[in-house]
Each structure stands twice: as structure tokens, then as C-alpha cells.
Coordinates of C-alpha atoms in Angstrom, one line a residue:
X1 CA 123.7 -92.2 90.9
X2 CA 121.2 -93.5 88.5
X3 CA 121.7 -96.2 86.0
X4 CA 120.0 -96.5 83.0
X5 CA 121.3 -99.1 80.8
X6 CA 123.7 -101.0 82.9
X7 CA 126.8 -99.3 81.8
X8 CA 129.5 -99.3 84.3
X9 CA 129.4 -96.5 86.8
X10 CA 126.9 -93.9 87.4
X11 CA 125.2 -92.4 90.2
X12 CA 126.5 -89.1 90.6
X13 CA 128.3 -86.4 88.9
X14 CA 131.7 -84.8 88.8
X15 CA 132.4 -84.5 85.2
X16 CA 133.0 -87.9 83.9
X17 CA 132.2 -89.2 87.4
X18 CA 128.6 -88.1 87.3
X19 CA 128.3 -89.3 83.8
X20 CA 128.8 -92.9 84.4
X21 CA 127.4 -92.6 87.8
X22 CA 124.0 -91.5 86.8
X23 CA 123.5 -94.0 84.2
X24 CA 124.1 -96.6 86.8
X25 CA 121.2 -96.1 89.1
X26 CA 118.3 -95.8 86.8
X27 CA 118.6 -99.0 84.9
X28 CA 115.3 -100.4 84.4
X29 CA 114.1 -100.3 80.8
X30 CA 116.9 -97.8 80.4
X31 CA 117.2 -97.5 76.7
X32 CA 113.6 -96.9 76.1
X33 CA 113.4 -94.6 79.0
X34 CA 116.4 -92.5 78.2
X35 CA 116.6 -93.0 74.5
X36 CA 118.6 -95.2 72.3
X37 CA 117.8 -94.4 68.8
X38 CA 118.9 -91.5 66.6
X39 CA 117.6 -88.1 67.6
X40 CA 114.2 -87.1 66.2
X41 CA 113.0 -83.6 65.6
X42 CA 111.0 -82.1 68.5
X43 CA 107.2 -82.1 68.2
X44 CA 105.9 -78.6 67.5
X45 CA 105.4 -76.7 70.7
X46 CA 107.3 -78.9 73.0
X47 CA 110.5 -76.8 73.1
X48 CA 110.4 -73.4 74.7
X49 CA 107.6 -74.5 77.0
X50 CA 109.5 -73.9 80.2
X51 CA 106.5 -72.2 81.8
X52 CA 106.2 -73.3 85.4
X53 CA 107.9 -71.4 88.1
X54 CA 109.0 -71.6 91.7
X55 CA 107.4 -71.5 95.1
X56 CA 109.6 -70.6 98.0
X57 CA 108.9 -71.1 101.7
X58 CA 110.9 -69.1 104.2
X59 CA 113.3 -71.1 106.2
X60 CA 112.6 -71.5 109.9
X61 CA 113.6 -68.2 111.6
X62 CA 113.7 -66.2 108.4
X63 CA 112.9 -62.5 108.8
X64 CA 109.4 -61.4 107.8
X65 CA 109.5 -60.0 104.3
X66 CA 112.9 -61.4 103.5
X67 CA 113.3 -62.9 100.1
X68 CA 113.7 -66.7 100.8
X69 CA 114.7 -67.6 97.2
X70 CA 118.4 -68.3 97.6
X71 CA 120.9 -68.5 94.8
X72 CA 120.9 -72.3 95.2
X73 CA 117.2 -72.5 94.6
X74 CA 117.5 -70.1 91.7
X75 CA 120.2 -72.3 90.2
X76 CA 117.8 -75.3 90.3
X77 CA 115.0 -73.4 88.7
X78 CA 117.3 -72.2 86.0
X79 CA 118.4 -75.7 85.2
X80 CA 114.7 -76.9 85.2
X81 CA 113.9 -74.3 82.5
X82 CA 117.1 -74.9 80.5
X83 CA 116.4 -78.6 80.1
X84 CA 112.9 -78.0 78.9
X85 CA 113.9 -75.1 76.6
X86 CA 116.5 -77.3 75.0
X87 CA 113.8 -79.8 74.0
X88 CA 115.3 -82.5 76.1
X89 CA 112.3 -82.8 78.5
X90 CA 108.7 -82.0 78.3
X91 CA 108.5 -81.3 82.1
X92 CA 110.6 -81.4 85.2
X93 CA 110.1 -80.5 88.9
X94 CA 112.1 -80.3 92.1
X95 CA 111.7 -79.9 95.8
X96 CA 114.1 -78.9 98.6
X97 CA 113.3 -80.0 102.1
X98 CA 114.9 -79.2 105.5
X99 CA 114.0 -81.1 108.6
X100 CA 110.7 -82.1 107.1
X101 CA 109.7 -78.7 105.9
X102 CA 109.6 -77.8 102.2
X103 CA 111.8 -74.7 101.6
X104 CA 111.3 -74.5 97.9
X105 CA 109.7 -76.2 94.9
X106 CA 109.7 -75.5 91.3
X107 CA 108.6 -76.8 87.9
X108 CA 109.1 -76.2 84.2
X109 CA 107.4 -77.5 81.1
X110 CA 103.9 -78.9 80.5
X111 CA 102.2 -82.0 81.9
X112 CA 100.7 -82.8 78.5
X113 CA 101.7 -81.8 75.1
X114 CA 98.2 -81.7 73.7
X115 CA 96.7 -79.2 76.1
X116 CA 99.9 -77.8 77.6
X117 CA 98.5 -78.1 81.1
X118 CA 100.6 -77.0 84.1
X119 CA 102.9 -79.4 85.9
X120 CA 101.7 -80.2 89.4
X121 CA 104.7 -79.8 91.7
X122 CA 103.1 -82.4 94.0
X123 CA 102.4 -84.9 91.2
X124 CA 103.5 -88.5 91.1
X125 CA 106.0 -90.2 88.8
X126 CA 107.8 -93.5 88.2
X127 CA 111.0 -93.6 90.3
X128 CA 112.9 -96.4 88.5
X129 CA 116.0 -97.4 90.5
X130 CA 115.1 -95.3 93.5
X131 CA 113.0 -98.5 94.2
X132 CA 116.3 -100.1 95.1
X133 CA 116.5 -98.0 98.2
X134 CA 113.2 -99.5 99.4
X135 CA 114.2 -103.0 98.5
X136 CA 117.5 -102.8 100.2
X137 CA 115.9 -101.3 103.3
X138 CA 113.6 -104.3 103.6
X139 CA 116.4 -106.8 103.2
X140 CA 118.4 -105.0 105.9
X141 CA 115.4 -105.0 108.2
X142 CA 115.3 -108.8 107.7
X143 CA 119.0 -108.9 108.6
X144 CA 118.2 -107.1 111.8
X145 CA 115.6 -109.7 112.6
X146 CA 118.0 -112.5 112.0
X147 CA 116.0 -113.8 109.0
X148 CA 118.7 -113.0 106.4
X149 CA 122.5 -112.7 106.7
X150 CA 124.4 -110.4 104.4
X151 CA 127.3 -112.8 104.0
X152 CA 125.2 -115.9 103.3
X153 CA 125.4 -117.2 99.8
X154 CA 122.5 -116.5 97.5
X155 CA 122.1 -120.3 97.2
X156 CA 121.1 -120.5 100.8
X157 CA 117.9 -118.7 100.0
X158 CA 117.4 -119.4 96.3
X159 CA 119.0 -122.8 95.6
X160 CA 119.6 -123.6 92.0
X161 CA 118.5 -120.2 90.8
X162 CA 121.9 -118.7 90.1
X163 CA 124.8 -120.7 88.7
X164 CA 127.6 -120.3 91.2
X165 CA 125.2 -118.9 93.7
X166 CA 127.1 -120.5 96.5
X167 CA 130.0 -118.0 95.7
X168 CA 127.8 -114.9 95.6
X169 CA 126.6 -113.3 98.8
X170 CA 123.5 -111.3 99.6
X171 CA 125.8 -108.3 100.3
X172 CA 127.3 -108.6 96.8
X173 CA 123.8 -108.4 95.3
X174 CA 123.0 -105.2 97.2
X175 CA 126.3 -103.4 96.5
X176 CA 126.6 -104.6 92.8
X177 CA 129.8 -106.6 93.2
X178 CA 128.2 -109.9 92.3
X179 CA 129.4 -109.7 88.7
X180 CA 126.0 -110.9 87.5
X181 CA 124.9 -109.8 84.0
X182 CA 122.3 -107.0 84.1
X183 CA 119.2 -108.0 82.2
X184 CA 118.8 -104.4 81.0
X185 CA 121.9 -104.9 78.9
X186 CA 119.8 -107.4 76.9
X187 CA 117.8 -105.9 74.0
X188 CA 114.9 -108.3 74.8
X189 CA 114.3 -106.0 77.8
X190 CA 115.7 -102.7 76.6
X191 CA 115.4 -102.2 72.8
X192 CA 118.2 -100.2 71.3
X193 CA 117.0 -99.8 67.7
X194 CA 114.3 -97.7 66.2
X195 CA 112.4 -100.8 65.3
X196 CA 112.7 -102.2 68.7
X197 CA 111.4 -99.0 70.4
X198 CA 108.4 -98.9 68.0
X199 CA 107.6 -102.5 68.8
X200 CA 107.9 -101.8 72.6
X201 CA 105.6 -98.7 72.3
X202 CA 103.0 -100.7 70.3
X203 CA 102.9 -104.0 72.3
X204 CA 106.0 -104.6 74.4
X205 CA 105.2 -102.2 77.1
X206 CA 102.1 -104.2 78.1
X207 CA 103.8 -107.5 78.7
X208 CA 103.9 -109.0 82.2
X209 CA 107.3 -110.4 83.2
X210 CA 108.1 -112.5 86.3
X211 CA 111.4 -112.0 88.2
X212 CA 112.1 -115.7 87.8
X213 CA 111.9 -115.6 84.0
X214 CA 114.0 -112.5 83.8
X215 CA 116.7 -113.8 86.1
X216 CA 116.8 -117.1 84.2
X217 CA 117.5 -115.2 81.1
X218 CA 120.1 -113.0 82.8
X219 CA 122.1 -115.7 84.4
X220 CA 122.3 -117.5 81.0
X221 CA 124.8 -114.7 80.1
X222 CA 128.4 -114.8 81.2
X223 CA 129.1 -112.8 84.3
X224 CA 131.0 -109.6 84.1
X225 CA 133.6 -110.8 86.6
X226 CA 134.1 -113.2 89.5
X227 CA 132.1 -112.3 92.6
X228 CA 133.7 -109.5 94.6
X229 CA 136.4 -108.8 91.9
X230 CA 135.0 -105.5 90.7
X231 CA 131.9 -103.4 90.6
X232 CA 129.2 -103.2 87.8
X233 CA 125.7 -102.0 88.3
X234 CA 123.3 -104.8 87.6
X235 CA 119.5 -104.7 87.9
X236 CA 119.5 -108.5 88.1
X237 CA 120.9 -108.2 91.6
X238 CA 117.8 -106.5 92.9
X239 CA 115.3 -108.9 91.2
X240 CA 117.1 -111.6 93.2
X241 CA 116.9 -109.4 96.4
X242 CA 113.2 -109.2 95.9
X243 CA 113.0 -113.0 95.5
X244 CA 115.0 -113.4 98.7
X245 CA 112.5 -111.2 100.5
X246 CA 109.7 -113.4 99.4
X247 CA 111.5 -116.6 100.3
X248 CA 112.3 -115.2 103.8
X249 CA 108.9 -113.7 104.6
X250 CA 106.3 -115.6 102.5
X251 CA 105.2 -112.3 101.1
X252 CA 106.2 -110.5 97.9
X253 CA 108.7 -107.7 98.0
X254 CA 105.9 -105.2 97.1
X255 CA 103.9 -106.3 100.1
X256 CA 106.8 -106.1 102.4
X257 CA 107.7 -102.6 101.2
X258 CA 104.1 -101.6 101.8
X259 CA 103.9 -103.2 105.2
X260 CA 107.3 -102.1 106.5
X261 CA 107.9 -98.7 104.9
X262 CA 105.0 -97.1 103.0
X263 CA 102.3 -97.5 105.7
X264 CA 104.4 -96.7 108.7
X265 CA 105.8 -93.5 107.2
X266 CA 102.4 -92.5 105.7
X267 CA 103.7 -92.3 102.2
X268 CA 100.3 -91.8 100.6
X269 CA 101.6 -91.0 97.2
X270 CA 104.0 -94.0 97.0
X271 CA 103.2 -97.4 95.6
X272 CA 105.0 -100.5 94.4
X273 CA 102.9 -101.9 91.6
X274 CA 103.2 -105.4 90.3
X275 CA 101.8 -105.1 86.7
X276 CA 99.2 -102.2 86.8
X277 CA 100.1 -99.7 84.1
X278 CA 98.4 -96.8 85.9
X279 CA 99.8 -93.8 87.8
X280 CA 97.0 -92.8 90.1
X281 CA 96.6 -89.2 91.2
X282 CA 98.0 -86.1 89.5
X283 CA 101.0 -86.8 87.2
X284 CA 102.7 -85.5 84.1
X285 CA 102.7 -87.6 80.9
X286 CA 105.6 -89.3 79.2
X287 CA 106.3 -89.4 75.5
X288 CA 108.3 -91.6 73.1
X289 CA 109.4 -90.1 69.9
X290 CA 108.7 -92.3 66.9
X291 CA 109.1 -91.6 63.2
X292 CA 105.4 -90.7 63.0
X293 CA 105.6 -88.3 65.9
X294 CA 105.5 -88.5 69.7
X295 CA 103.4 -91.2 71.3
X296 CA 102.0 -90.9 74.8
X297 CA 103.6 -93.9 76.7
X298 CA 102.8 -92.8 80.2
X299 CA 101.1 -96.1 80.8
X300 CA 103.4 -99.2 80.9
X301 CA 103.4 -102.5 82.6
X302 CA 106.2 -102.0 85.3
X303 CA 106.7 -105.7 85.9
X304 CA 110.0 -105.7 84.1
X305 CA 111.2 -103.3 86.7
X306 CA 110.2 -105.3 89.7
X307 CA 112.2 -104.9 92.9
X308 CA 114.8 -103.1 90.8
X309 CA 112.6 -100.3 89.5
X310 CA 108.8 -100.5 89.5
X311 CA 108.0 -97.9 92.1
X312 CA 105.9 -94.7 91.9
X313 CA 106.2 -91.8 94.3
X314 CA 106.3 -88.0 94.7
X315 CA 109.0 -85.5 95.7
X316 CA 107.4 -85.1 99.1
X317 CA 107.2 -88.8 99.8
X318 CA 110.8 -89.5 98.6
X319 CA 112.1 -86.7 100.8
X320 CA 110.2 -88.2 103.8
X321 CA 111.6 -91.7 103.1
X322 CA 115.1 -90.4 102.7
X323 CA 114.8 -88.5 106.0
X324 CA 113.5 -91.5 107.8
X325 CA 116.1 -93.9 106.4
X326 CA 119.1 -91.8 107.0
X327 CA 117.7 -90.4 110.3
X328 CA 117.6 -94.0 111.7
X329 CA 113.9 -94.6 111.8
X330 CA 113.8 -97.6 109.5
X331 CA 117.0 -99.4 110.4
X332 CA 118.9 -100.2 113.5
X333 CA 122.4 -98.6 113.8
X334 CA 124.2 -101.7 112.8
X335 CA 122.1 -102.2 109.6
X336 CA 122.2 -98.5 108.7
X337 CA 126.0 -98.6 109.1
X338 CA 126.1 -101.7 106.8
X339 CA 124.0 -99.8 104.2
X340 CA 126.5 -96.9 104.2
X341 CA 129.6 -99.1 104.0
X342 CA 130.5 -98.3 100.4
X343 CA 132.7 -99.8 97.8
X344 CA 134.7 -98.2 95.0
X345 CA 132.8 -98.0 91.8
X346 CA 135.7 -96.9 89.7
X347 CA 133.9 -93.6 89.2
X348 CA 135.7 -90.6 90.9
X349 CA 133.6 -89.1 93.6
X350 CA 131.0 -91.9 93.6
X351 CA 130.8 -94.9 96.0
X352 CA 128.0 -97.4 96.4
X353 CA 126.7 -99.0 99.5
X354 CA 123.7 -101.3 99.9
X355 CA 121.0 -99.7 97.8
X356 CA 122.4 -96.2 98.3
X357 CA 125.3 -94.3 97.0
X358 CA 127.4 -91.3 98.1
X359 CA 128.6 -88.7 95.6
X360 CA 130.6 -85.5 95.7
X361 CA 129.8 -83.2 92.8
X362 CA 132.2 -80.5 94.0
X363 CA 130.1 -78.9 96.8
X364 CA 130.0 -81.6 99.4
X365 CA 129.0 -85.3 99.8
X366 CA 125.3 -86.3 99.4
X367 CA 123.7 -89.6 99.7
X368 CA 120.8 -91.2 97.8
X369 CA 120.1 -92.7 94.4
X370 CA 118.9 -91.9 91.0
X371 CA 116.5 -93.7 88.7
X372 CA 115.1 -93.9 85.3
X373 CA 112.3 -96.0 83.8
X374 CA 110.8 -95.4 80.4
X375 CA 112.0 -91.8 80.1
X376 CA 111.0 -90.9 83.7
X377 CA 114.1 -89.5 85.4
X378 CA 114.3 -89.1 89.2
X379 CA 116.9 -88.3 91.9
X380 CA 116.7 -88.1 95.7
X381 CA 119.8 -86.6 97.2
X382 CA 120.3 -85.7 100.9
X383 CA 122.6 -85.3 103.8
X384 CA 124.0 -88.3 105.6
X385 CA 122.0 -87.4 108.8
X386 CA 118.7 -87.2 106.9
X387 CA 118.1 -83.5 107.7
X388 CA 118.0 -82.1 104.2
X389 CA 116.9 -83.5 100.8
X390 CA 116.5 -82.4 97.2
X391 CA 114.3 -84.5 95.0
X392 CA 114.1 -84.0 91.2
X393 CA 112.0 -85.6 88.5
X394 CA 111.7 -85.1 84.8
X395 CA 110.1 -86.5 81.7
X396 CA 112.9 -86.9 79.1
X397 CA 111.9 -86.2 75.6
X398 CA 115.1 -85.9 73.6
X399 CA 117.5 -88.8 72.9
X400 CA 120.8 -87.4 74.2
X401 CA 122.6 -89.2 77.0
X402 CA 120.6 -88.2 80.1
X403 CA 123.9 -87.9 81.9
X404 CA 124.7 -84.9 79.6
X405 CA 121.2 -83.5 79.7
X406 CA 120.6 -83.5 83.5
X407 CA 124.2 -82.9 84.7
X408 CA 123.6 -79.3 85.6
X409 CA 120.2 -80.1 87.3
X410 CA 121.7 -82.9 89.4
X411 CA 124.6 -80.7 90.5
X412 CA 122.4 -77.8 91.3
X413 CA 120.2 -80.0 93.5
X414 CA 123.2 -81.6 95.2
X415 CA 124.7 -78.2 96.0
X416 CA 121.4 -76.9 97.3
X417 CA 121.6 -79.7 99.9
X418 CA 125.3 -80.0 100.6
X419 CA 126.4 -76.5 100.0
X420 CA 126.0 -73.4 102.2
X421 CA 123.8 -71.4 99.9
X422 CA 120.4 -73.1 100.4
X423 CA 119.4 -71.1 103.4
X424 CA 118.7 -74.3 105.3
X425 CA 121.1 -73.8 108.2
X426 CA 123.8 -76.1 109.2

């Protein structure tokens, strides 16, 4: 459920299923975020800093004095610490919510390597491709208003922008069956060499990109397949979706997400920046390993992510958004049904709808997305009715495939939501 470099499949996890699945939903700036160069030795003091801990809140109706920390929550905390102790992340955190109430939250690692400050469990982080859930929701709201039609061709809204755009529908953009080349497969946007990563850390991360120039570069590449013929995660699809929002409303996708989702839901820790490199409020730092040692690269210009991955949020806000979306507060029944009409991704156990995916990691089906941007990894997973959520975020430090690194954490979070051991009721 995530996507990091545009490789086929990825958004969940069931052995190989989760492997390709997760890489698929985090996509923006994937290589730099999740690592693409050879492993570099851990900086002194980063490993073994699991620290942190868990805070449990008794489930509604729990007996006074009863221990509310279920095996499911303990499993998540164990995975949080294991990833940090292995030197693959400098920090991570998680929250489990039931019917709007936080049942449990935990952290591991340190917020900053220099002073080893504690991780704030309520802190903010970049959400990468979780942004797609917001973008798709706005497009579907416009569908409900009769301003966009899912089976209209892209050329009806963006004439001349996409070669063959008359054969690609809006629906195919949102469910990744367009066949369009993903710009994050291009090293201009995602460096995959040590030299490229160094150049990005020094100057490239400050560059401002427009969706139009990125799309123009992407569509100059041959498509992966004819529209509708297969499935391939492509971040280009969602830059185009953001452009359609602007064409249909006269306002940018960022403004429409703010107006239609963030403000109505009171998501005070969520923002959709254009080019500001800042993360306001409490947040843990991110580091890129270079030959000379780790460099703090928390600050980046997120414009290359755009409607595909520029967002910032918190575990509490993401849980609230998921609950509102799947609980029917943001979309009418017809549009919510369209969002959940999934296609085969070719990854066992993982299907993709319109900006959301469903995945079965062996303990029940959950819905949501995953994301990654510049080494910030995030997941939101929840029940189809929006009653329960698990949200996870991490600052990756090592250079192993994030699908291997975070497999156990993703599964533990999924099972805490979908399984019977979370103490959340049924």
C-alpha cells in the first residue's frame, strides 16, 4: 500500500504481496526517501536507541484496573523498537483508534540524533502518497456535484496535455490503470546513485517544480501499457488529478483539500503545502546518509510531490480523516462505492480503488494507503466502515528495501485493526 519508486505493485503485505504493494503507495521522491544507494554504516548512537514506549487507554467499558495493553498493541510496540534497534529508522510511532477514541499509542527512537530528544507521539510528519486519498476524495466530491465525470477522457479537462488523453479516463488516473509513465521512475526526480543523492541533499531538495513541467517530462516517456490493459502505480496520474481539480474549480488542489476536507474536519495538524520546506509544530527529524555522515534533510521543497504526495499530517488527524471518509461523511454513497470499486493489481491480497487500497495481510481485510517521501514512511489502515484505524509513521535511516524493513510493523498495525486481539470490540 505504499509506493515508493513506482515499481509495480505495493500497498500491502502478504509476503511478496506486501512487498510490491507497499512500494506502490509511497512513490514521491521514493528513492531518496527510502534509499537507493549502497548501505552506509550507521552513525554512532543511532542504533539501539529504541527508547520511547507505549501509552494505552482503556477501551470503552474496560474494567477498572484491567491491563488495557493487548497482545496486538504489544506486537506493534515490539516492531517499533525492532526497526529502530536494527538501525533502519531513527524514530517511529503508531496510534490505534476505535470510534474516534485513541486506545493506544507508542513510539521508539529519538526525534533528533544530536540531542536524542524524545519522539512526540502527537508530532507531525510528511505523509507522501497518503496525499492521494485527499486528492481522490476531492475529485469524487466534484463527481458528486456533476463537475467531473469519472469516465470522461482526460482530454476533456486538460486538452493537449497528455498524448492520447482522449483514450485515458479520469477513473483510470485514480485507479492507476492509465498506463502513464510515473515521473518518480525518472532519475531527474528520484536520484538512484550516491552522487545523485548527494546533489539532491545539497541543492536539489530546494527546487520548486510545477505539475505542468513534471507531467510534460513524464508523458515524453513511453507508457507502460495501453489504457485499461493492466495496472501500474504512477504518481503522474495524481498530478493530473490535481490539475483537473484546478481546471474544474478555478482553485488549486491544495486550496480545495483545505476548503473541503481539512477545515470541515478540524484537521489542525494537517496541511498541503505548495513549496514551503517547513514542518510546523512538533516533529521528528529526517536524515540522509552520505559518505561524510548523516545530513539532516528534514526540510525539503515538497512541490515535486504535489497532489501525489506533498501532504503533512499527524496520526490523530489521519485517523480522523479515514474515519470520516469510510464512515460516509465526505462522499455520497455512490461516490464512496466508486472509490471502493477495486481493480486487480497483480499483487496477491492487494486491490486498488480510487485513491485507496484494500489489503489482507493474513488477519482480515483493511483499507487505506501508505506513503513515503524523502525517507518519511507512513501508513493509515482501517476497517471498511471507518470504525477503527491504525496509523504508523517512521523516519527511515538505513538503505534496505522499506518493504522488508517495515513488513512486520505494517502487519502488526493491520492485525490490530482487523484482528480480534485489539480489545476494540466488534
